[in-house]
mmCIF file of C-alpha atoms in Angstrom:
data_model
loop_
_atom_site.group_PDB
_atom_site.id
_atom_site.type_symbol
_atom_site.label_atom_id
_atom_site.label_comp_id
_atom_site.label_asym_id
_atom_site.label_seq_id
_atom_site.Cartn_x
_atom_site.Cartn_y
_atom_site.Cartn_z
ATOM 1 C CA MET K 453 -7.613 -22.767 6.708
ATOM 2 C CA ALA K 454 -9.759 -23.358 3.628
ATOM 3 C CA TYR K 455 -8.301 -22.529 0.207
ATOM 4 C CA LYS K 456 -10.691 -21.701 -2.590
ATOM 5 C CA ALA K 457 -9.446 -22.575 -6.037
ATOM 6 C CA PRO K 458 -9.189 -19.671 -8.486
ATOM 7 C CA ASP K 459 -11.206 -19.927 -11.668
ATOM 8 C CA GLY K 460 -8.196 -20.294 -13.981
ATOM 9 C CA LYS K 461 -6.553 -23.226 -12.175
ATOM 10 C CA GLY K 462 -3.262 -22.608 -13.939
ATOM 11 C CA TYR K 463 0.084 -22.313 -12.174
ATOM 12 C CA ALA K 464 -0.072 -18.500 -12.408
ATOM 13 C CA ASP K 465 -3.488 -18.518 -10.727
ATOM 14 C CA VAL K 466 -2.301 -20.754 -7.900
ATOM 15 C CA ALA K 467 0.770 -18.545 -7.408
ATOM 16 C CA ALA K 468 -1.412 -15.409 -7.438
ATOM 17 C CA HIS K 469 -3.682 -16.910 -4.782
ATOM 18 C CA PHE K 470 -0.857 -17.490 -2.301
ATOM 19 C CA ARG K 471 0.901 -14.247 -3.259
ATOM 20 C CA THR K 472 -2.262 -12.351 -2.325
ATOM 21 C CA MET K 473 -2.489 -14.168 1.002
ATOM 22 C CA ILE K 474 1.148 -13.320 1.782
ATOM 23 C CA LYS K 475 0.762 -9.666 0.752
ATOM 24 C CA SER K 476 -2.406 -9.339 2.822
ATOM 25 C CA GLY K 477 -0.797 -10.815 5.928
ATOM 26 C CA GLU K 478 -3.110 -13.836 6.061
ATOM 27 C CA LEU K 479 -0.003 -15.962 5.646
ATOM 28 C CA ALA K 480 2.726 -14.583 7.895
ATOM 29 C CA PRO K 481 6.489 -15.234 7.849
ATOM 30 C CA GLY K 482 7.137 -18.706 9.222
ATOM 31 C CA ASP K 483 3.738 -20.082 8.226
ATOM 32 C CA SER K 484 3.673 -23.260 6.154
ATOM 33 C CA LEU K 485 1.896 -23.548 2.840
ATOM 34 C CA PRO K 486 -0.133 -26.728 2.303
ATOM 35 C CA SER K 487 1.788 -29.662 0.892
ATOM 36 C CA VAL K 488 2.010 -30.208 -2.858
ATOM 37 C CA ALA K 489 -0.539 -33.006 -2.547
ATOM 38 C CA GLU K 490 -2.945 -30.823 -0.590
ATOM 39 C CA ILE K 491 -2.659 -27.932 -3.045
ATOM 40 C CA ARG K 492 -3.102 -30.332 -5.954
ATOM 41 C CA ASP K 493 -6.278 -31.771 -4.455
ATOM 42 C CA GLN K 494 -7.736 -28.475 -3.268
ATOM 43 C CA PHE K 495 -7.122 -26.651 -6.551
ATOM 44 C CA GLY K 496 -7.780 -29.559 -8.861
ATOM 45 C CA VAL K 497 -4.451 -29.228 -10.671
ATOM 46 C CA ALA K 498 -1.536 -31.504 -11.499
ATOM 47 C CA ALA K 499 1.525 -31.818 -9.274
ATOM 48 C CA LYS K 500 3.613 -30.192 -12.036
ATOM 49 C CA THR K 501 1.324 -27.160 -11.951
ATOM 50 C CA VAL K 502 1.768 -26.845 -8.176
ATOM 51 C CA SER K 503 5.552 -27.125 -8.514
ATOM 52 C CA ARG K 504 5.602 -24.358 -11.131
ATOM 53 C CA ALA K 505 3.432 -22.131 -8.902
ATOM 54 C CA LEU K 506 5.730 -22.643 -5.922
ATOM 55 C CA GLY K 507 8.710 -21.954 -8.166
ATOM 56 C CA VAL K 508 7.229 -18.566 -9.063
ATOM 57 C CA LEU K 509 6.758 -17.691 -5.382
ATOM 58 C CA LYS K 510 10.323 -18.771 -4.606
ATOM 59 C CA SER K 511 11.674 -16.617 -7.441
ATOM 60 C CA GLU K 512 9.884 -13.642 -5.859
ATOM 61 C CA SER K 513 11.517 -14.448 -2.470
ATOM 62 C CA LEU K 514 8.086 -14.957 -0.900
ATOM 63 C CA VAL K 515 8.602 -18.592 0.133
ATOM 64 C CA SER K 516 11.413 -21.100 0.500
ATOM 65 C CA SER K 517 11.745 -24.864 0.826
ATOM 66 C CA ARG K 518 12.717 -26.047 4.308
ATOM 67 C CA GLY K 519 13.086 -29.802 3.843
ATOM 68 C CA ALA K 520 10.786 -31.683 6.185
ATOM 69 C CA LEU K 521 9.060 -28.422 7.132
ATOM 70 C CA GLY K 522 7.809 -28.018 3.575
ATOM 71 C CA THR K 523 7.301 -24.627 1.915
ATOM 72 C CA ILE K 524 7.617 -21.752 4.389
ATOM 73 C CA VAL K 525 6.587 -18.121 3.993
ATOM 74 C CA GLU K 526 9.606 -15.816 4.110
ATOM 75 C CA LYS K 527 9.667 -12.250 5.360
ATOM 76 C CA SER K 528 8.089 -10.423 2.435
ATOM 77 C CA PRO K 529 10.484 -8.154 0.519
ATOM 78 C CA MET K 530 7.546 -6.196 -0.886
ATOM 79 C CA VAL K 531 6.450 -2.841 0.531
ATOM 80 C CA ILE K 532 2.650 -2.566 0.662
ATOM 81 C CA THR K 533 1.389 0.975 1.073
ATOM 82 C CA GLY K 534 -1.057 3.409 -0.452
ATOM 83 C CA SER K 535 -3.954 1.990 -2.416
ATOM 84 C CA ASP K 536 -2.648 -1.579 -2.009
ATOM 85 C CA ARG K 537 -3.047 -1.108 1.737
ATOM 86 C CA LEU K 538 -6.737 -0.318 1.117
ATOM 87 C CA LYS K 539 -7.103 -3.629 -0.712
ATOM 88 C CA ARG K 540 -5.570 -5.488 2.220
ATOM 89 C CA MET K 541 -7.863 -3.802 4.724
ATOM 90 C CA GLU K 542 -10.908 -4.565 2.587
ATOM 91 C CA ARG K 543 -9.830 -8.200 2.417
ATOM 92 C CA ASN K 544 -9.052 -8.881 6.084
ATOM 93 C CA GLY K 545 -9.067 -5.623 8.064
ATOM 94 C CA LEU K 546 -5.301 -5.749 8.733
ATOM 95 C CA ARG K 547 -3.769 -2.259 8.712
ATOM 96 C CA TYR K 548 -0.186 -3.503 8.964
ATOM 97 C CA ALA K 549 1.726 -6.513 7.705
ATOM 98 C CA PRO K 550 3.674 -8.693 10.169
ATOM 99 C CA GLY K 551 6.615 -6.696 11.504
ATOM 100 C CA GLU K 552 5.309 -3.427 10.065
ATOM 101 C CA THR K 553 4.692 -0.216 12.015
ATOM 102 C CA SER K 554 4.535 3.493 11.255
ATOM 103 C CA SER K 555 6.011 6.607 12.839
ATOM 104 C CA GLY K 556 6.375 10.325 12.275
ATOM 105 C CA HIS K 557 2.628 10.964 12.029
ATOM 106 C CA ARG K 558 1.888 14.563 11.170
ATOM 107 C CA VAL K 559 -1.339 16.341 10.246
ATOM 108 C CA MET K 560 -1.367 19.926 9.011
ATOM 109 C CA THR K 561 -3.401 22.423 7.025
ATOM 110 C CA ARG K 562 -1.277 24.125 4.384
ATOM 111 C CA SER K 563 -1.572 26.199 1.228
ATOM 112 C CA VAL K 564 -0.876 23.967 -1.771
ATOM 113 C CA TYR K 565 1.293 25.128 -4.674
ATOM 114 C CA ASP K 566 2.597 21.839 -6.102
ATOM 115 C CA SER K 567 1.303 21.830 -9.685
ATOM 116 C CA GLU K 568 0.623 18.078 -9.766
ATOM 117 C CA VAL K 569 -1.409 18.172 -6.550
ATOM 118 C CA VAL K 570 -3.258 21.347 -7.533
ATOM 119 C CA THR K 571 -4.246 19.821 -10.881
ATOM 120 C CA ALA K 572 -5.223 16.458 -9.390
ATOM 121 C CA LEU K 573 -7.480 18.032 -6.746
ATOM 122 C CA ASN K 574 -8.868 20.796 -8.958
ATOM 123 C CA LEU K 575 -7.509 23.498 -6.642
ATOM 124 C CA GLU K 576 -6.163 26.971 -7.279
ATOM 125 C CA PRO K 577 -2.529 27.568 -6.300
ATOM 126 C CA GLY K 578 -2.524 28.722 -2.688
ATOM 127 C CA ASP K 579 -5.773 26.970 -1.749
ATOM 128 C CA GLU K 580 -5.606 25.207 1.602
ATOM 129 C CA ALA K 581 -5.777 21.460 2.054
ATOM 130 C CA VAL K 582 -5.212 18.976 4.863
ATOM 131 C CA ILE K 583 -1.968 17.030 4.538
ATOM 132 C CA ARG K 584 -1.299 13.818 6.460
ATOM 133 C CA ILE K 585 2.199 12.301 6.547
ATOM 134 C CA ARG K 586 3.625 9.154 8.088
ATOM 135 C CA VAL K 587 6.653 6.909 7.683
ATOM 136 C CA PHE K 588 6.075 3.187 7.228
ATOM 137 C CA ARG K 589 8.650 0.875 8.781
ATOM 138 C CA GLN K 590 9.463 -2.823 8.474
ATOM 139 C CA ASP K 591 11.326 -4.271 11.466
ATOM 140 C CA ASP K 592 11.868 -0.626 12.508
ATOM 141 C CA LYS K 593 13.595 0.262 9.222
ATOM 142 C CA PRO K 594 11.920 3.004 7.131
ATOM 143 C CA THR K 595 10.516 1.672 3.863
ATOM 144 C CA SER K 596 8.356 4.525 2.575
ATOM 145 C CA VAL K 597 6.879 7.921 3.296
ATOM 146 C CA GLY K 598 3.128 8.202 2.777
ATOM 147 C CA VAL K 599 1.602 11.616 2.036
ATOM 148 C CA SER K 600 -2.134 12.130 1.582
ATOM 149 C CA VAL K 601 -3.726 15.464 0.638
ATOM 150 C CA TYR K 602 -7.424 16.221 1.144
ATOM 151 C CA PRO K 603 -9.287 19.238 -0.283
ATOM 152 C CA PRO K 604 -11.853 21.170 1.787
ATOM 153 C CA ALA K 605 -14.869 19.273 0.394
ATOM 154 C CA THR K 606 -13.487 15.950 1.633
ATOM 155 C CA VAL K 607 -12.582 17.352 5.042
ATOM 156 C CA ALA K 608 -16.079 18.821 5.368
ATOM 157 C CA ALA K 609 -17.504 15.304 5.080
ATOM 158 C CA VAL K 610 -14.770 13.548 7.080
ATOM 159 C CA SER K 611 -13.715 16.079 9.710
ATOM 160 C CA GLU K 612 -11.414 13.549 11.440
ATOM 161 C CA LEU K 613 -8.927 14.060 8.611
ATOM 162 C CA ALA K 614 -7.952 17.407 10.127
ATOM 163 C CA ASP K 615 -7.356 15.931 13.595
ATOM 164 C CA ASP K 616 -3.807 15.040 14.579
ATOM 165 C CA VAL K 617 -4.725 11.460 15.460
ATOM 166 C CA ARG K 618 -4.677 8.146 13.653
ATOM 167 C CA MET K 619 -7.830 7.392 11.700
ATOM 168 C CA VAL K 620 -9.915 4.474 12.968
ATOM 169 C CA LYS K 621 -11.287 3.881 9.462
ATOM 170 C CA GLN K 622 -10.041 4.700 5.994
ATOM 171 C CA PHE K 623 -11.327 7.975 4.624
ATOM 172 C CA ASP K 624 -13.141 6.348 1.679
ATOM 173 C CA GLN K 625 -15.300 4.230 3.985
ATOM 174 C CA LEU K 626 -16.217 7.208 6.149
ATOM 175 C CA TYR K 627 -16.919 9.399 3.129
ATOM 176 C CA THR K 628 -19.257 6.830 1.578
ATOM 177 C CA GLU K 629 -21.047 6.208 4.887
ATOM 178 C CA ARG K 630 -21.715 9.917 5.361
ATOM 179 C CA THR K 631 -22.460 11.038 1.811
ATOM 180 C CA GLY K 632 -23.784 7.895 0.149
ATOM 181 C CA ARG K 633 -21.314 8.472 -2.695
ATOM 182 C CA GLU K 634 -18.962 5.785 -3.921
ATOM 183 C CA VAL K 635 -15.255 6.572 -3.817
ATOM 184 C CA VAL K 636 -13.403 5.518 -6.961
ATOM 185 C CA LYS K 637 -9.642 5.024 -7.084
ATOM 186 C CA GLY K 638 -7.912 6.423 -10.160
ATOM 187 C CA GLU K 639 -4.989 4.935 -12.020
ATOM 188 C CA ARG K 640 -1.861 4.410 -9.978
ATOM 189 C CA ILE K 641 1.176 6.109 -11.519
ATOM 190 C CA ALA K 642 4.801 5.228 -10.756
ATOM 191 C CA TYR K 643 7.889 7.251 -11.620
ATOM 192 C CA ALA K 644 11.382 8.029 -10.340
ATOM 193 C CA ARG K 645 12.652 11.423 -9.197
ATOM 194 C CA GLN K 646 15.223 12.987 -6.930
ATOM 195 C CA ALA K 647 14.396 12.798 -3.227
ATOM 196 C CA SER K 648 14.000 15.984 -1.224
ATOM 197 C CA GLN K 649 16.036 16.523 1.916
ATOM 198 C CA ASP K 650 12.904 16.043 4.051
ATOM 199 C CA GLU K 651 12.301 12.675 2.371
ATOM 200 C CA LEU K 652 15.913 11.619 2.886
ATOM 201 C CA ASN K 653 15.605 12.529 6.570
ATOM 202 C CA ALA K 654 12.340 10.614 6.949
ATOM 203 C CA LEU K 655 13.833 7.542 5.258
ATOM 204 C CA GLU K 656 16.957 7.893 7.420
ATOM 205 C CA ILE K 657 19.239 8.098 4.396
ATOM 206 C CA ASP K 658 22.592 9.677 5.232
ATOM 207 C CA ALA K 659 23.590 11.409 2.018
ATOM 208 C CA PRO K 660 25.615 14.591 1.481
ATOM 209 C CA ARG K 661 23.428 17.653 1.124
ATOM 210 C CA HIS K 662 22.534 18.529 -2.471
ATOM 211 C CA SER K 663 23.469 15.030 -3.632
ATOM 212 C CA ALA K 664 21.069 13.328 -6.046
ATOM 213 C CA VAL K 665 19.335 10.283 -4.550
ATOM 214 C CA ALA K 666 16.748 8.644 -6.800
ATOM 215 C CA VAL K 667 13.541 7.308 -5.251
ATOM 216 C CA LEU K 668 10.491 5.556 -6.649
ATOM 217 C CA VAL K 669 7.227 7.455 -6.235
ATOM 218 C CA THR K 670 3.656 6.248 -6.752
ATOM 219 C CA THR K 671 0.624 8.520 -6.872
ATOM 220 C CA VAL K 672 -3.113 7.976 -7.083
ATOM 221 C CA THR K 673 -6.157 10.279 -6.974
ATOM 222 C CA PHE K 674 -9.542 9.333 -5.518
ATOM 223 C CA HIS K 675 -12.867 10.730 -6.807
ATOM 224 C CA ASP K 676 -16.588 10.528 -6.301
ATOM 225 C CA GLU K 677 -19.048 11.141 -9.137
ATOM 226 C CA ASP K 678 -18.535 14.906 -8.993
ATOM 227 C CA GLN K 679 -15.081 15.824 -7.729
ATOM 228 C CA PRO K 680 -11.605 14.699 -6.680
ATOM 229 C CA LEU K 681 -11.413 13.703 -3.023
ATOM 230 C CA ALA K 682 -7.807 12.857 -2.225
ATOM 231 C CA TYR K 683 -4.312 12.692 -3.646
ATOM 232 C CA TRP K 684 -1.965 10.050 -2.243
ATOM 233 C CA GLU K 685 1.782 9.900 -2.787
ATOM 234 C CA ASP K 686 4.167 7.230 -1.543
ATOM 235 C CA VAL K 687 7.938 7.709 -1.662
ATOM 236 C CA TYR K 688 9.924 4.499 -1.341
ATOM 237 C CA ALA K 689 13.389 3.974 0.073
ATOM 238 C CA PRO K 690 16.059 3.029 -2.506
ATOM 239 C CA GLY K 691 16.039 -0.719 -3.003
ATOM 240 C CA ALA K 692 12.408 -1.172 -1.959
ATOM 241 C CA ARG K 693 10.445 -3.771 -3.929
ATOM 242 C CA VAL K 694 7.009 -2.415 -4.740
ATOM 243 C CA PRO K 695 4.180 -4.419 -6.370
ATOM 244 C CA ILE K 696 2.642 -2.353 -9.168
ATOM 245 C CA SER K 697 -0.893 -3.552 -9.904
#
């Protein structure tokens, strides 16, 4: 595999290069990174710089030293969903990371009253939208619940969104192909809140009813030049490690 040196050539740049490859699934658990000498030559950096870069990756639990085997990719502790999943698919077309699956797929048309969703999608309370839900799993353990909400204008252009089947392409690609309009991702917001009972059930968390269980939530809204197109929310299981970029 060829490794292209990043422009910066500092230890942080080298670490970022391999971190991206691990997050995208191009380097899978059990794969070996090049040797220190190979990384040094390929990136044009000093051995000390390579050692510092590998130290960063080890501190993030992404790799470990295995003696004669060298530096080995560990099972990633990071949960990659939502807009980061789009980045991975753009990079290499991989929908899932090694060991990752999804379950609990549901597609429904519902009236929307949630104030955050209504505001994000420029809807009136009670307007209908298509809602798609699925649970992401790593080694069959739930890691997050992904919810995406699409207003009527988006569904009119990408009718597959209303079908209770898995999409063969991401909605932004299909929307651009059919309308000629670029889809722009808004700022990703992260915050903590109390999980609903439905979310606890989906994440297979056995907690007494009405108990407070805090979860991390990230949201992002997609637009074209004229209107909002989608609102995505990901709810992560307690203890999940989520890269915020």
